[in-house]
XYZ file of C-alpha atoms in Angstrom:
694
model
C 3.184 -2.592 39.686
C 4.311 -4.242 36.499
C 0.766 -5.307 35.725
C -0.640 -1.821 36.197
C 2.120 -0.414 34.027
C 1.341 -2.883 31.248
C -2.327 -1.982 31.466
C -1.473 1.695 31.156
C 0.632 1.021 28.087
C -2.218 -0.858 26.468
C -4.691 1.924 27.235
C -2.299 4.492 25.780
C -2.317 2.828 22.349
C -3.423 5.080 19.460
C -7.187 5.141 19.184
C -6.951 5.113 15.380
C -6.050 1.423 15.405
C -9.275 0.616 17.311
C -11.564 2.965 15.373
C -12.497 0.498 12.628
C -13.377 -2.427 14.954
C -15.423 -0.121 17.181
C -17.290 1.208 14.140
C -18.175 -2.317 12.999
C -19.360 -3.249 16.498
C -21.439 -0.072 16.649
C -23.106 -0.881 13.315
C -23.929 -4.404 14.477
C -25.165 -3.063 17.819
C -27.784 -0.928 16.088
C -29.612 -4.135 15.165
C -30.152 -4.913 18.859
C -30.353 -1.546 20.618
C -33.494 0.595 20.342
C -32.824 3.955 18.688
C -34.986 7.064 19.073
C -36.421 8.809 16.021
C -33.959 11.721 16.285
C -30.960 9.363 16.155
C -32.511 7.551 13.178
C -32.776 10.855 11.307
C -29.086 11.507 11.871
C -28.009 8.007 10.895
C -30.135 7.950 7.726
C -28.635 11.304 6.728
C -25.145 9.970 7.507
C -25.854 6.873 5.352
C -26.850 9.040 2.388
C -23.747 11.200 2.832
C -21.433 8.168 3.010
C -22.937 6.694 -0.160
C -22.431 9.985 -2.020
C -18.843 10.176 -0.728
C -18.106 6.642 -1.974
C -19.566 7.513 -5.393
C -17.405 10.632 -5.729
C -14.260 8.751 -4.657
C -15.018 6.008 -7.199
C -15.383 8.612 -9.954
C -12.111 10.346 -9.044
C -9.946 7.235 -8.630
C -7.449 6.496 -11.415
C -6.819 2.832 -10.656
C -8.037 0.106 -8.335
C -4.902 0.804 -6.251
C -6.416 4.130 -5.182
C -9.385 2.374 -3.516
C -8.321 -1.192 -2.697
C -10.560 -1.165 0.380
C -13.696 -0.708 -1.756
C -14.973 -4.332 -1.313
C -14.759 -3.926 2.469
C -16.459 -0.518 2.260
C -19.209 -2.184 0.228
C -19.769 -4.726 3.000
C -19.750 -2.103 5.763
C -22.222 0.203 3.987
C -24.507 -2.790 3.388
C -24.350 -3.673 7.088
C -25.098 -0.038 7.956
C -28.218 -0.011 5.783
C -29.420 -3.337 7.169
C -28.844 -2.166 10.753
C -30.830 1.005 10.071
C -33.609 -1.058 8.486
C -33.820 -3.302 11.541
C -33.759 -0.308 13.901
C -36.420 1.564 11.901
C -38.589 -1.571 11.669
C -38.537 -1.833 15.458
C -39.597 1.808 15.805
C -42.296 1.493 13.109
C -43.892 -1.554 14.720
C -43.654 -0.132 18.246
C -44.637 3.504 17.654
C -46.192 3.556 14.194
C -49.695 4.059 15.647
C -48.661 7.560 16.784
C -48.372 8.853 13.205
C -46.115 9.034 10.173
C -43.410 10.881 12.144
C -42.932 7.958 14.529
C -39.688 6.785 12.796
C -38.270 10.247 12.215
C -38.747 13.088 9.785
C -36.363 11.663 7.148
C -38.578 8.614 6.528
C -41.697 10.776 6.611
C -40.268 13.310 4.152
C -39.092 10.644 1.693
C -42.473 8.967 1.791
C -44.555 12.101 1.308
C -42.264 13.589 -1.342
C -41.832 10.479 -3.500
C -45.246 8.887 -2.948
C -47.122 12.072 -3.801
C -50.280 10.934 -1.988
C -50.545 7.588 -3.837
C -49.377 4.432 -2.082
C -49.505 2.491 -5.327
C -47.064 4.998 -6.882
C -44.799 4.674 -3.857
C -44.742 0.897 -4.055
C -44.076 1.003 -7.802
C -41.252 3.538 -7.404
C -39.701 1.414 -4.644
C -39.947 -1.753 -6.750
C -38.464 -0.003 -9.797
C -35.504 1.273 -7.780
C -34.989 -2.190 -6.301
C -35.163 -3.902 -9.704
C -32.751 -1.391 -11.224
C -30.322 -1.945 -8.378
C -30.724 -5.738 -8.233
C -31.147 -6.751 -11.884
C -29.254 -4.091 -13.810
C -26.460 -2.451 -11.837
C -25.483 -5.040 -9.206
C -25.795 -8.061 -11.487
C -23.844 -6.360 -14.273
C -21.110 -5.123 -11.920
C -20.804 -8.591 -10.394
C -20.461 -10.181 -13.820
C -17.800 -7.662 -14.874
C -15.889 -8.244 -11.631
C -16.070 -12.022 -12.149
C -14.708 -11.805 -15.696
C -12.050 -9.289 -14.644
C -10.929 -11.605 -11.843
C -10.622 -14.531 -14.261
C -8.694 -12.456 -16.787
C -6.409 -11.140 -14.032
C -5.645 -14.689 -12.875
C -5.047 -15.913 -16.438
C -2.763 -12.975 -17.209
C -0.788 -13.280 -13.965
C 1.907 -15.721 -15.265
C 2.529 -13.576 -18.351
C 2.782 -10.417 -16.292
C 5.166 -12.111 -13.868
C 7.371 -13.251 -16.766
C 7.357 -9.737 -18.225
C 8.450 -8.330 -14.873
C 11.213 -10.932 -14.595
C 12.364 -10.136 -18.135
C 12.544 -6.408 -17.341
C 14.482 -7.205 -14.182
C 16.956 -9.447 -15.991
C 17.572 -6.913 -18.734
C 18.156 -4.167 -16.183
C 15.124 -2.080 -17.185
C 13.924 -2.088 -13.563
C 15.535 -2.678 -10.191
C 14.747 -5.414 -7.684
C 12.565 -3.171 -5.481
C 10.518 -2.028 -8.494
C 10.081 -5.650 -9.628
C 8.921 -6.627 -6.144
C 6.415 -3.747 -6.178
C 5.055 -4.747 -9.586
C 4.653 -8.377 -8.532
C 2.647 -7.251 -5.508
C 0.431 -5.095 -7.731
C -0.274 -8.028 -10.061
C -1.430 -10.193 -7.174
C -3.342 -7.302 -5.644
C -5.274 -6.740 -8.863
C -6.532 -10.338 -8.934
C -7.456 -10.155 -5.239
C -9.333 -6.886 -5.769
C -11.556 -8.090 -8.593
C -12.141 -11.398 -6.842
C -13.257 -9.507 -3.732
C -15.487 -7.266 -5.853
C -17.148 -10.343 -7.332
C -18.010 -11.567 -3.852
C -18.886 -8.148 -2.433
C -21.501 -7.553 -5.142
C -23.474 -10.451 -3.632
C -23.949 -8.351 -0.488
C -25.734 -5.634 -2.445
C -27.961 -8.167 -4.213
C -28.926 -9.672 -0.890
C -29.572 -6.191 0.478
C -32.104 -5.534 -2.309
C -33.997 -8.741 -1.494
C -33.992 -7.924 2.203
C -35.331 -4.445 1.420
C -38.413 -5.937 -0.283
C -38.991 -8.305 2.636
C -38.637 -5.503 5.193
C -41.156 -3.417 3.226
C -43.672 -6.281 3.354
C -43.001 -6.864 7.071
C -43.476 -3.192 7.910
C -46.661 -2.975 5.866
C -48.388 -6.218 6.861
C -47.011 -6.361 10.387
C -47.774 -2.717 10.998
C -51.402 -3.075 9.890
C -51.831 -6.118 12.138
C -50.210 -4.389 15.138
C -52.134 -1.167 14.577
C -55.536 -2.790 14.259
C -55.218 -5.507 16.902
C -53.037 -3.885 19.583
C -53.708 -0.199 19.243
C -57.344 -0.271 18.046
C -56.794 1.637 14.779
C -59.280 1.147 11.998
C -57.976 -0.638 8.915
C -57.931 2.472 6.694
C -55.968 4.554 9.197
C -53.561 1.715 9.937
C -52.974 1.073 6.238
C -52.367 4.762 5.523
C -49.957 5.215 8.448
C -47.930 2.034 8.102
C -47.838 2.195 4.283
C -46.290 5.654 4.520
C -43.746 4.469 7.062
C -42.920 1.246 5.200
C -42.454 2.913 1.815
C -40.478 5.801 3.306
C -38.223 3.390 5.183
C -37.641 1.318 2.035
C -36.862 4.365 -0.114
C -34.453 5.829 2.465
C -32.506 2.537 2.333
C -32.719 1.920 -1.421
C -31.489 5.352 -2.546
C -28.064 4.956 -0.817
C -27.949 1.334 -1.988
C -28.490 2.499 -5.579
C -25.696 5.068 -5.198
C -23.271 2.506 -3.750
C -24.116 0.013 -6.504
C -23.467 2.697 -9.125
C -20.078 3.371 -7.527
C -19.264 -0.345 -7.645
C -20.242 -0.496 -11.312
C -18.003 2.475 -12.116
C -15.058 0.905 -10.286
C -15.189 -2.452 -12.079
C -16.105 -1.189 -15.564
C -13.607 1.618 -16.050
C -10.162 1.014 -17.547
C -7.183 2.012 -15.394
C -5.431 5.064 -16.830
C -3.656 8.119 -15.506
C -6.958 10.073 -15.644
C -9.961 9.920 -13.343
C -13.530 9.264 -14.541
C -14.259 12.951 -15.153
C -11.120 13.347 -17.255
C -12.043 10.264 -19.265
C -15.487 11.734 -19.947
C -13.783 14.962 -20.990
C -11.638 13.035 -23.455
C -14.775 11.369 -24.822
C -16.409 14.727 -25.373
C -13.246 16.112 -26.979
C -12.945 13.154 -29.354
C -16.626 13.324 -30.302
C -16.618 16.942 -31.537
C -17.858 16.024 -35.021
C -20.505 13.736 -33.559
C -22.087 16.678 -31.733
C -22.810 18.349 -35.080
C -24.403 15.137 -36.376
C -26.645 14.877 -33.297
C -27.612 18.544 -33.618
C -28.566 18.057 -37.272
C -30.728 14.984 -36.527
C -32.505 16.705 -33.637
C -33.095 19.775 -35.814
C -34.643 17.647 -38.574
C -36.897 15.905 -36.051
C -37.918 19.276 -34.652
C -39.069 20.441 -38.097
C -41.418 17.487 -38.585
C -45.042 18.545 -38.048
C -46.538 17.228 -34.822
C -43.188 16.944 -33.014
C -42.402 19.044 -29.902
C -40.537 21.747 -31.815
C -39.306 23.669 -28.767
C -37.636 20.666 -27.091
C -35.995 19.247 -30.222
C -34.825 22.577 -31.642
C -33.531 23.763 -28.257
C -31.380 20.698 -27.734
C -30.276 20.822 -31.369
C -28.902 24.289 -30.641
C -27.253 23.057 -27.426
C -25.463 20.138 -29.136
C -24.419 22.367 -32.037
C -22.931 24.936 -29.651
C -21.021 22.219 -27.771
C -19.615 20.812 -31.019
C -18.541 24.267 -32.181
C -16.833 24.963 -28.820
C -14.991 21.612 -28.947
C -13.765 22.191 -32.506
C -12.501 25.659 -31.617
C -10.725 24.394 -28.500
C -9.100 21.551 -30.451
C -7.883 23.926 -33.168
C -6.428 26.284 -30.569
C -4.656 23.392 -28.798
C -3.158 22.133 -32.083
C -1.943 25.621 -32.964
C -0.395 26.049 -29.523
C 1.333 22.658 -29.756
C 2.657 23.453 -33.222
C 4.043 26.779 -32.000
C 5.641 25.170 -28.947
C 7.355 22.467 -30.986
C 8.490 24.768 -33.783
C 12.300 24.835 -33.702
C 15.106 25.799 -36.061
C 16.020 23.327 -38.757
C 18.107 20.483 -37.440
C 17.098 21.060 -33.811
C 15.076 18.523 -31.903
C 16.162 15.598 -34.041
C 17.979 13.941 -31.134
C 18.083 14.493 -27.400
C 19.787 12.982 -24.380
C 17.316 10.107 -24.352
C 18.967 8.901 -27.560
C 22.377 8.598 -25.881
C 22.943 4.899 -25.103
C 23.968 3.824 -21.603
C 26.639 1.137 -21.762
C 26.106 -1.616 -19.217
C 29.221 -2.769 -17.326
C 28.550 -6.469 -17.824
C 26.245 -7.977 -20.430
C 25.429 -11.474 -21.697
C 24.076 -11.705 -25.237
C 22.223 -14.831 -26.305
C 21.206 -15.951 -29.814
C 17.687 -17.070 -30.594
C 18.376 -20.766 -29.869
C 19.622 -19.992 -26.352
C 16.775 -17.672 -25.339
C 14.998 -20.709 -23.880
C 17.664 -20.803 -21.130
C 16.129 -17.661 -19.568
C 12.491 -18.002 -20.650
C 11.363 -18.988 -17.156
C 12.562 -15.695 -15.694
C 13.765 -15.933 -12.099
C 13.099 -19.665 -12.151
C 15.564 -20.219 -14.999
C 18.574 -22.295 -14.058
C 20.944 -19.862 -15.787
C 19.594 -16.823 -13.940
C 19.722 -18.665 -10.614
C 23.344 -19.584 -11.258
C 24.278 -16.031 -12.246
C 22.775 -14.767 -8.995
C 24.694 -17.424 -7.093
C 27.912 -16.320 -8.830
C 27.367 -12.695 -7.811
C 26.635 -13.765 -4.242
C 29.746 -15.967 -4.145
C 31.836 -13.138 -5.562
C 30.667 -10.773 -2.836
C 31.638 -13.258 -0.144
C 34.994 -14.181 -1.655
C 36.244 -10.896 -3.149
C 34.528 -8.240 -1.052
C 32.456 -5.941 -3.255
C 29.244 -6.130 -5.245
C 29.722 -6.284 -8.983
C 27.093 -4.678 -11.264
C 24.138 -6.740 -12.395
C 24.612 -8.973 -15.414
C 22.239 -7.720 -18.110
C 20.899 -10.431 -20.376
C 19.574 -9.600 -23.826
C 19.060 -11.307 -27.135
C 21.201 -10.734 -30.212
C 19.766 -12.221 -33.372
C 22.959 -11.427 -35.286
C 24.934 -14.012 -33.330
C 25.247 -17.553 -34.672
C 22.460 -19.796 -33.450
C 24.433 -21.427 -30.600
C 27.088 -18.810 -29.795
C 26.837 -16.505 -26.773
C 29.152 -13.673 -25.879
C 30.045 -11.480 -22.908
C 30.433 -7.730 -23.191
C 32.435 -5.625 -20.768
C 31.429 -1.963 -21.044
C 30.047 -2.606 -24.500
C 33.092 -4.464 -25.857
C 33.268 -8.206 -26.343
C 35.658 -9.938 -23.967
C 34.751 -13.572 -24.594
C 32.370 -15.812 -26.451
C 31.531 -19.475 -26.412
C 29.321 -22.079 -27.989
C 26.781 -24.294 -26.255
C 24.382 -26.851 -27.674
C 21.108 -26.459 -25.739
C 19.922 -29.992 -26.485
C 23.196 -31.671 -25.370
C 25.450 -31.963 -22.329
C 29.122 -31.019 -22.090
C 31.381 -33.845 -20.901
C 34.647 -32.288 -19.674
C 37.741 -34.484 -19.646
C 39.836 -33.475 -16.632
C 43.604 -34.075 -16.707
C 44.158 -37.731 -17.269
C 43.335 -40.383 -19.799
C 39.741 -41.485 -20.179
C 37.835 -43.589 -22.614
C 36.652 -41.374 -25.483
C 32.908 -40.754 -25.645
C 30.880 -40.267 -28.787
C 29.989 -36.681 -29.517
C 31.288 -33.357 -30.802
C 34.826 -32.706 -29.566
C 35.419 -29.111 -28.384
C 37.320 -27.134 -25.764
C 35.777 -25.977 -22.502
C 35.184 -22.217 -23.072
C 36.221 -21.334 -19.516
C 39.564 -23.122 -19.057
C 40.251 -24.648 -22.455
C 40.160 -28.265 -21.275
C 39.210 -30.997 -23.747
C 35.467 -31.625 -23.754
C 32.762 -33.319 -25.783
C 29.153 -32.377 -26.426
C 27.205 -35.591 -25.871
C 23.532 -36.462 -26.172
C 21.574 -36.554 -22.942
C 21.108 -40.302 -23.017
C 24.906 -40.772 -22.704
C 25.192 -38.931 -19.362
C 25.584 -42.071 -17.261
C 28.182 -43.601 -19.585
C 30.278 -40.422 -19.620
C 30.175 -40.073 -15.846
C 31.136 -43.726 -15.451
C 34.133 -43.056 -17.718
C 35.335 -40.268 -15.410
C 34.032 -37.222 -17.285
C 32.482 -34.212 -15.589
C 29.071 -33.744 -17.230
C 27.373 -30.331 -17.012
C 24.302 -28.619 -18.430
C 24.576 -25.797 -21.020
C 23.519 -23.251 -18.369
C 26.408 -24.412 -16.163
C 28.862 -23.903 -19.037
C 27.760 -20.284 -19.500
C 27.679 -19.593 -15.761
C 31.157 -21.067 -15.246
C 32.503 -19.010 -18.133
C 30.983 -15.896 -16.541
C 32.514 -16.753 -13.162
C 35.925 -17.106 -14.802
C 35.587 -13.769 -16.617
C 34.443 -11.907 -13.517
C 37.506 -13.125 -11.635
C 39.767 -11.987 -14.485
C 38.180 -8.543 -14.882
C 37.279 -7.781 -11.271
C 39.549 -4.725 -11.241
C 37.692 -3.261 -14.226
C 34.270 -3.871 -12.641
C 35.228 -1.858 -9.564
C 34.277 1.622 -10.738
C 33.786 4.905 -8.922
C 30.130 4.087 -8.200
C 30.994 0.695 -6.666
C 33.768 2.293 -4.598
C 31.403 4.861 -3.105
C 28.840 2.166 -2.312
C 31.580 0.054 -0.705
C 32.649 2.996 1.450
C 29.075 3.694 2.526
C 28.587 0.043 3.434
C 31.891 -0.083 5.329
C 30.988 3.124 7.192
C 28.125 1.365 9.001
C 30.640 -1.012 10.643
C 33.651 1.271 11.173
C 32.292 4.837 11.146
C 35.252 6.408 12.987
C 37.841 4.907 10.659
C 36.029 6.134 7.569
C 35.407 9.552 9.087
C 39.086 10.068 9.938
C 40.540 8.760 6.665
C 38.060 9.584 3.859
C 38.517 12.104 2.352
C 40.988 13.664 4.814
C 43.829 11.233 4.133
C 42.550 9.056 1.299
C 40.467 10.311 -1.600
C 37.835 7.877 -2.957
C 39.631 7.905 -6.315
C 42.893 6.902 -4.613
C 41.180 4.108 -2.713
C 39.596 2.922 -5.933
C 42.962 2.748 -7.662
C 44.559 0.854 -4.769
C 41.711 -1.649 -4.730
C 42.005 -2.078 -8.487
C 45.731 -2.799 -8.165
C 45.001 -5.472 -5.556
C 42.235 -7.036 -7.634
C 44.459 -7.022 -10.683
C 46.922 -9.068 -8.637
C 44.180 -11.490 -7.678
C 44.053 -10.249 -4.062
C 40.592 -10.007 -2.530
C 39.495 -6.781 -0.816
C 37.368 -8.332 1.919
C 39.617 -6.850 4.603
C 38.857 -3.238 3.714
C 39.814 -2.134 7.207
C 43.447 -3.169 6.711
C 43.482 -1.779 3.169
C 42.221 1.601 4.322
C 44.561 1.830 7.308
C 47.692 0.894 5.318
C 46.722 3.159 2.396
C 46.171 6.138 4.702
C 49.504 5.471 6.429
C 51.428 5.189 3.147
C 49.818 8.235 1.543
C 50.691 10.266 4.638
C 54.330 9.423 3.810
C 53.835 10.576 0.176
C 54.251 7.029 -1.154
C 53.128 6.516 -4.764
C 50.014 4.447 -5.348
C 51.906 1.707 -7.235
C 54.324 1.380 -4.322
C 51.470 0.908 -1.816
C 50.742 -2.553 -3.206
C 53.848 -4.076 -1.594
C 53.087 -3.052 2.031
C 49.445 -3.900 1.458
C 50.299 -7.397 0.290
C 52.567 -7.828 3.278
C 49.726 -6.805 5.624
C 47.358 -9.166 3.819
C 49.874 -11.993 3.432
C 47.943 -14.523 5.544
C 44.783 -13.947 3.519
C 46.715 -14.132 0.215
C 48.455 -17.400 1.084
C 45.258 -18.951 2.367
C 43.374 -17.990 -0.821
C 46.132 -19.571 -2.939
C 47.065 -22.716 -1.001
C 44.024 -23.254 1.202
C 44.818 -25.402 4.246
C 48.055 -26.846 2.849
C 51.254 -26.450 4.858
C 53.628 -27.788 2.201
C 53.848 -25.707 -0.963
C 55.063 -26.999 -4.325
C 55.920 -24.002 -6.492
C 58.136 -22.742 -9.279
C 61.205 -20.691 -8.419
C 63.390 -18.141 -10.175
C 67.119 -18.497 -10.739
C 68.956 -15.940 -8.524
C 71.150 -14.518 -11.286
C 68.136 -13.883 -13.522
C 66.307 -12.200 -10.655
C 69.285 -9.878 -10.083
C 69.055 -8.805 -13.712
C 65.395 -7.971 -13.198
C 66.231 -6.047 -10.017
C 68.696 -3.907 -11.939
C 66.030 -3.188 -14.576
C 63.438 -2.314 -11.950
C 65.732 -0.009 -9.994
C 63.713 2.140 -7.605
C 60.476 1.780 -9.574
C 57.693 -0.531 -8.455
C 57.304 -1.797 -12.014
C 59.971 -1.871 -14.667
C 59.132 0.465 -17.559
C 58.592 -0.971 -21.031
C 61.910 -1.711 -22.689
C 63.879 -1.890 -19.412
C 64.036 -5.694 -19.589
C 65.983 -7.129 -22.467
C 63.521 -8.665 -24.988
C 65.373 -11.995 -25.104
C 65.215 -12.282 -21.309
C 61.518 -11.385 -21.262
C 60.721 -13.860 -24.022
C 62.643 -16.628 -22.270
C 60.911 -15.865 -18.990
C 57.463 -15.932 -20.589
C 58.154 -19.269 -22.281
C 59.300 -20.887 -19.067
C 56.423 -19.394 -17.042
C 53.922 -20.915 -19.485
C 55.575 -24.331 -19.185
C 55.843 -24.139 -15.391
C 52.202 -23.089 -14.908
C 50.961 -25.861 -17.190
C 53.104 -28.412 -15.366
C 51.912 -27.332 -11.911
C 48.261 -27.365 -12.960
C 48.641 -30.782 -14.554
C 49.978 -32.115 -11.249
C 47.097 -30.492 -9.362
C 49.146 -27.733 -7.699
C 48.492 -24.017 -7.550
C 50.286 -22.129 -10.392
C 52.597 -20.198 -8.049
C 55.979 -18.595 -8.827
C 58.215 -17.449 -5.930
C 60.587 -14.508 -6.238
C 61.946 -11.555 -4.302
C 59.850 -8.697 -3.054
C 61.420 -6.048 -5.313
C 60.837 -7.961 -8.534
C 57.484 -9.510 -7.648
C 55.173 -6.902 -9.203
C 57.118 -6.687 -12.466
C 57.327 -10.462 -12.865
C 53.646 -10.819 -11.955
C 52.585 -8.505 -14.761
C 54.855 -10.287 -17.217
C 53.596 -13.735 -16.203
C 49.934 -12.788 -16.537
C 50.512 -11.918 -20.194
C 50.841 -15.595 -21.060
C 49.047 -17.239 -18.120
C 46.426 -14.970 -16.458
C 45.963 -17.553 -13.699
C 49.611 -17.375 -12.657
C 50.242 -16.210 -9.064
C 53.578 -14.568 -8.250
C 54.377 -14.456 -4.527
C 57.278 -12.889 -2.676
C 59.219 -15.066 -0.291
C 58.443 -12.614 2.525
C 54.739 -13.216 2.039
C 54.965 -16.884 3.014
C 54.597 -17.875 6.687
C 57.875 -18.671 8.488
C 56.815 -22.257 9.123
C 55.977 -22.960 5.476
C 57.651 -25.955 3.801
C 58.475 -24.996 0.218
C 59.482 -27.458 -2.502
C 60.465 -26.155 -5.927
C 58.899 -28.116 -8.730
C 60.855 -26.144 -11.278
C 63.453 -23.349 -11.371
C 63.088 -20.891 -14.219
C 65.729 -19.268 -16.399
C 68.727 -21.195 -15.080
C 70.656 -20.950 -18.338
C 70.249 -17.209 -18.356
C 72.411 -17.036 -15.282
């Protein structure tokens, strides 16, 4: 039962998928199966119609993409003509003694109409058509296709780099770049296939001459020896059939070859062949008058055919006059359409610049870092940074647009956030940066600088000193790594600014595919997208990732239902995300070395905060704030020097206020509430801040 079911499913497949193979098998079968004269008439007529259809399609196509199957069509039409030639040859040799209608009325009509009673004329006409097809059209089209294929292959790397440059600058999206890359490869494949397919038509012309000779000589031999015809009758009958058969095959071949020549010789534009000819006529309006004048002068010379020359002189003159009038009317219409009041039309919305969220500007000496497009080390690292950010933080930041800025110093790059500079650095493209981590190392020869990302001591060394610097304990990185690391650091600092309304909506749509019911019941019924965006920004500003959007959305909806202010939602959110927060800060450690806050000082901050989530400006005494900031800077530096996370512990009520104060002097500082630590945590205070203020 299962087998019969499978067979039924196979038989119920769409017939359209099997139409092309069946057609090819049918064409090949015509070489072996005998066909009656009536069927030959229909197939010869069909062959002529197909060739005319291919010619019209070739004239109306705007680009090779509109007819990419043309090389295959060329092969199939050649096989069709050859199959018909073989089938007609069989009929001519078997039944030619019965008369000129033995192979059908199409062959007979072509022979009688084109031969005109003279076999010599018929042979000459056939040979001329064959030579035109073989020597002129097919050979020229093949040569053009060969050159076009070579040019397409040579231009492919440049086109690929141009596409990569547009992608990196943000001019096109990834799907558009992928489409353009496919078109570049498809163009080379098309012209290469056309170069090979033209050989089929050339071979078809040679076979046509051979089939003509076989029909003529073989027919005379068969007619005289087997059927008892006299030589004159046999020659007359079989010559008519042979020439008619050859002409019926060569006329469609000539049409197909013309179509191939049009395809490979025209330039791809937005207009078809007819429109391009119309543009040629429109451009050549003045030339029509010149042609008319020359023909008129020739028509006035005694002995010339006056009627022909003067008639066509009038025709060309009338065409030129019509073109000039049409052009003048079009220019007047365009002038009237564009006529506007003074001052209008000087600018439009296309002149309004679109500020990119994140941009990297490179001077001329650093352009080489991205010259290789997608294969550039810098671009690969930027993509890796975006991918890492998505996995670690939980949303997709906008693309980093890279562009050149010749006004920058030769080795200075800068990052722009919404059009404003947020950081800049200097890299030497022909050197390596040796970073001196905390500790004492043997100095290396080079240019002493500071690491642009974290401000650590570093030295730009020549490339031949890499091994010596690494042996001395330095971390040696390429210039592209310096820029990429700086970008990674900036993205982490400004993540809350990169999460805009557009990114929030895309995050919601992505989250909806996993938790559709949660999103449906909360957005926008309980939580507006703008409110969710603000809550996420507050978390990101605190250095908290938003990977667990489910918890964020549930807690936010619950708190907003209680009319809690957005700033106050951060505390319950952090409590719900406490395991994630602690793990992101301390990793797998179970013993935490941190900085603490003196209880009396914290009580002063609690009084300033009151019932607010964040103390307003001026609520904290300036001397206390200044003292706190000084000690935070010292504590963070000390913890980082010892290799510990820069963490400050405090109470839950003062945490948000102290966190915002601490980030003024040390953006990397992390302020945790005691309630956010796990109950089993072992805490050791490296330093207690503001003891004297108590």
